[in-house]
Every structure is written in C-alpha cells, then in structure tokens.
C-alpha cells in the first residue's frame, strides 16, 4: 500500500480513533477483511456477514500484524470507528488513489473482464510493476482492497469494474479516476437486473464518461453499442476489433486445437500471435488487452512477446484439465451467461475436433429475467447444432427446459441436480478420449465438480452412452 498515517485515514473516513496511542503511525499494508489473512501493517475491516461478525476478530487481527481495525464501534484493539465500514473502505481507496502517480486502467464489459484483466496483467508486468484485482474481486469489497494493494512504485493499477445497475461504475470511477478505460462488449449478463441491452450499454458507458480529456477510451469496434460510446467521452478513442477501420486489428484468425492465432496490426506494425489460452472468444480479449497496452504506451514488440505467454491465472475460465486416461475437461464453470455458454460450446468443438466425443455439462443460467426460458431454448439449439454426444443439465426447472428441448430436437440429454456424487455420476458416462465441457452459473459451484472429475479415471465397464440417456423430466 502507499503508506498513509492513521491520522490521514481518519480524516478521509470522517472517523474517530479509539485505543490508538499515536495517530501518526503509518499504515503500510493493504485492507483485509478475512481474519485468516491479515496483512502486516494493514487495516482489518470488521464487516458483518450472515454468520460471523468481524468485530469479534479485532483483537486477533491486530495481534497478527494489523495496525488497527476499521469498525462501527470501539473494540478492545486500536480502532478507527466509522459510520459504515464499506463506505469507509471506499473513502480509503479514494485517499490512496489521490497519492498514486501511476496509470489507473479500468475495464468493463458483459463477458471477459477477468480474462482480459489476466492477459493485460501479463502484458503490463513486462513493462513495469503492475497491480490488478485478484480473480474477479470487483465488488464494493474487492475493489477498495485491490486499490489498497497499490505500491508507490506500481506503474499500473488495473481494475475490473462490474455493474449490477446504473451508477455503479460511475461511483467506482469517482473513487479512483482512471485515465484509460476499456469496454469489451455489451451482452446479456445481468439483463434481469438491467431490463434491456441498451440499459446495460448505458451503465457501461459511465466508464468512458468519467475519463479526463487527456485519457484514452479503448473501445470494441466490432460491437456497435460499444463503438457508439466514442460519442460519450472527451478522451481520445482507440478501437480494437476484426475490421480494417479498427485501430488495433486481428486479421487472419485461425484456431488450432482450440487455441486462437491471428495477425495483430496497429498502424504499420504487424506480427503473428498464437495465444496460449484456449477459446476463439479470447481473441477479442487478447486484442482488448493489446489495445489497452498500446494506449498505455507499451511498445508493440513487447506486447506481441507477452501476449503469446499470457495465461488466465484466475482459474475456472477455459481451464484445460487433462486426465491420464485421455479425457480432457474444459473447466469454464466460473459463471455462465448465454454468450459465454455459446463461446464455450464453440471452444468444445474446436478442442475436440472431428475425432473425439463431446460431452457438455451445462448448469442452468441465472440472472436472465423474464427471458430465462427463451435463453435456455436458444442454448438447446446451439447444442443441437454442435453435434454433442450428450448434454448433462444441472439445476432445477431451467435445466429441465434445456434438456427437454435438446431431446425434443433429437439430441441426447439427461438432467440431474447438483449433488455430492455428481463427479462420479458424470464419470460413469465417459470413455477415454472424451472432451467434457463444464459450465454453469457461479452459484452451482461446478468448478469444484470439474476439479473432482479431473481426478477420476474412466470406468471401462460403463462408458457406453447408448441406452443410458433419457430425458428425466423433473
Ligand atoms: N469475449 C467473450 N465472449 C464470450 N464469452 C467470454 C468472453 N470472454 C470470456 N468469456 C467467458 O465468460 C465467462 C466469464 O469470463 P470472465 O470471468 O473473464 O468474465 P467477467 O466479465 O469477468 O465475468 P464476471 O461478470 O462474472 O466478473 C467465462 O466462462 C469465459 O470463458
Ligand atoms: Mg470477473
């Protein structure tokens, strides 16, 4: 963290100090909210959850290295008492950002924020010390924690910004004032909360409206709703995409066993890039990362070199798990929106090729509002067009709808709920050489299913799908 005195933090949060001997003591470590991971020299935020109250861990937090705790009432430990801990965390983030002299980069979009953030972090790290949010930490807790991790010598601070409603991104931008903002695409994720795609676009546009005149808006030129955001910013605009009028372009895209390759062009610079990451949808994410790095002034050859090695460190996104029996598991189970399910089905086909059998384990999708049923039927159509040997639907009524539509269309599908024996159940349906996609809403926890399935072996006696698959209805 950029060191600030407790006195300065008290002023920023309009709080009061209790049991603190010296207000000029420096806070040198980041904010933390998990008593098992107290940052030395940092502040422990006493948040109140459904079962635990952070205030009960105040003493332990300071014993384990914290300077003080942030709380809504005095505790036995040195305490900064504030009216609202979450609000105070935001104010601390703002105070830190005020002292930060590096480049703040914000990125948003309906799908691919974390994937792009991971790729961008790899690219920028080659250019200078970079702090980015861990995994998908982009909510009102994760965001200030990430900002508090920034160091005085951090050249870049990369922040994924999620939105579940109007004004969310504006609020985050107000805390940290990014000078570069990247918008990936506008899709259907969280459409249930927003009501329409246009409403999602309006909420995402807050990120470019917040840019200063000397800033750069990095926009997806392939997505008309994103390209139109150029009208809403006073900053310079750089576009990325697959068409020639984009400033940063991917040409001659090919896919080899699921891994995309393309020619990256910016002005007169061109180079062939083969990604380490799987899924042709990651082409646009890599392109977004490249365009953002260009906006930040990273030299073209350095971007090309780092793109090839960049991985998706956050896990659960296009994670390829190979079993000794030749079964390949695609763990894309971190979350599922219609666009990302379709992208994952394409990746399944690309990875399996024509020789290997394809199995799709599809958890039902959440947060889609009144169109939920229609989206599940759309996914069934995509499954039927993808020559998938078997779909295993996981969840409740939407999974039932999905599998019923697949069976009605002449495909094979079965449905089950999330249960502890799920990995074993899926395993009984596999044979060596199969490629299995695991995908579903985050709440279903299918990432764990994917990992457990990866540790199993094929049961040779039970690998024939014929006769085992029926639509089970409810
Ligand atoms: N450009 C894309 N188009 C479609 N699907 C994508 C794209 N990029 C990533 N995905 C898929 O979408 C899912 C979520 O990816 P990721 O975590 O990168 O997105 P996110 O925007 O950070 O999501 P969240 O809103 O949950 O934080 C993953 O399954 C990933 O493989
Ligand atoms: Mg994310």
Tab-separated table of C-alpha atoms and ligand atoms in Angstrom, residues 109-115 117 133-138 160-162 314 317 334-335, ligand 2:
chain	number	residue	atom	x	y	z
A	109	UNK	CA	-17.936	-5.384	-20.365
A	110	UNK	CA	-20.562	-8.084	-20.067
A	111	UNK	CA	-18.175	-11.014	-20.507
A	112	UNK	CA	-14.422	-11.393	-20.424
A	113	UNK	CA	-13.406	-8.754	-17.874
A	114	UNK	CA	-11.411	-11.136	-15.718
A	115	UNK	CA	-9.952	-12.998	-18.724
A	117	UNK	CA	-7.567	-8.422	-16.961
A	133	UNK	CA	-7.599	-7.200	-8.868
A	134	UNK	CA	-7.288	-10.804	-7.758
A	135	UNK	CA	-9.554	-13.250	-9.588
A	136	UNK	CA	-12.883	-11.463	-10.043
A	137	UNK	CA	-12.675	-9.180	-6.989
A	138	UNK	CA	-14.673	-6.316	-8.462
A	160	UNK	CA	-12.069	-4.726	-13.359
A	161	UNK	CA	-15.356	-2.905	-12.868
A	162	UNK	CA	-18.596	-4.850	-12.646
A	314	UNK	CA	-7.847	-16.604	-12.233
A	317	UNK	CA	-12.192	-19.837	-17.342
A	334	UNK	CA	-16.772	-19.859	-13.072
A	335	UNK	CA	-20.001	-18.427	-14.464
B	2	LIG	MG1	-14.914	-11.042	-13.465
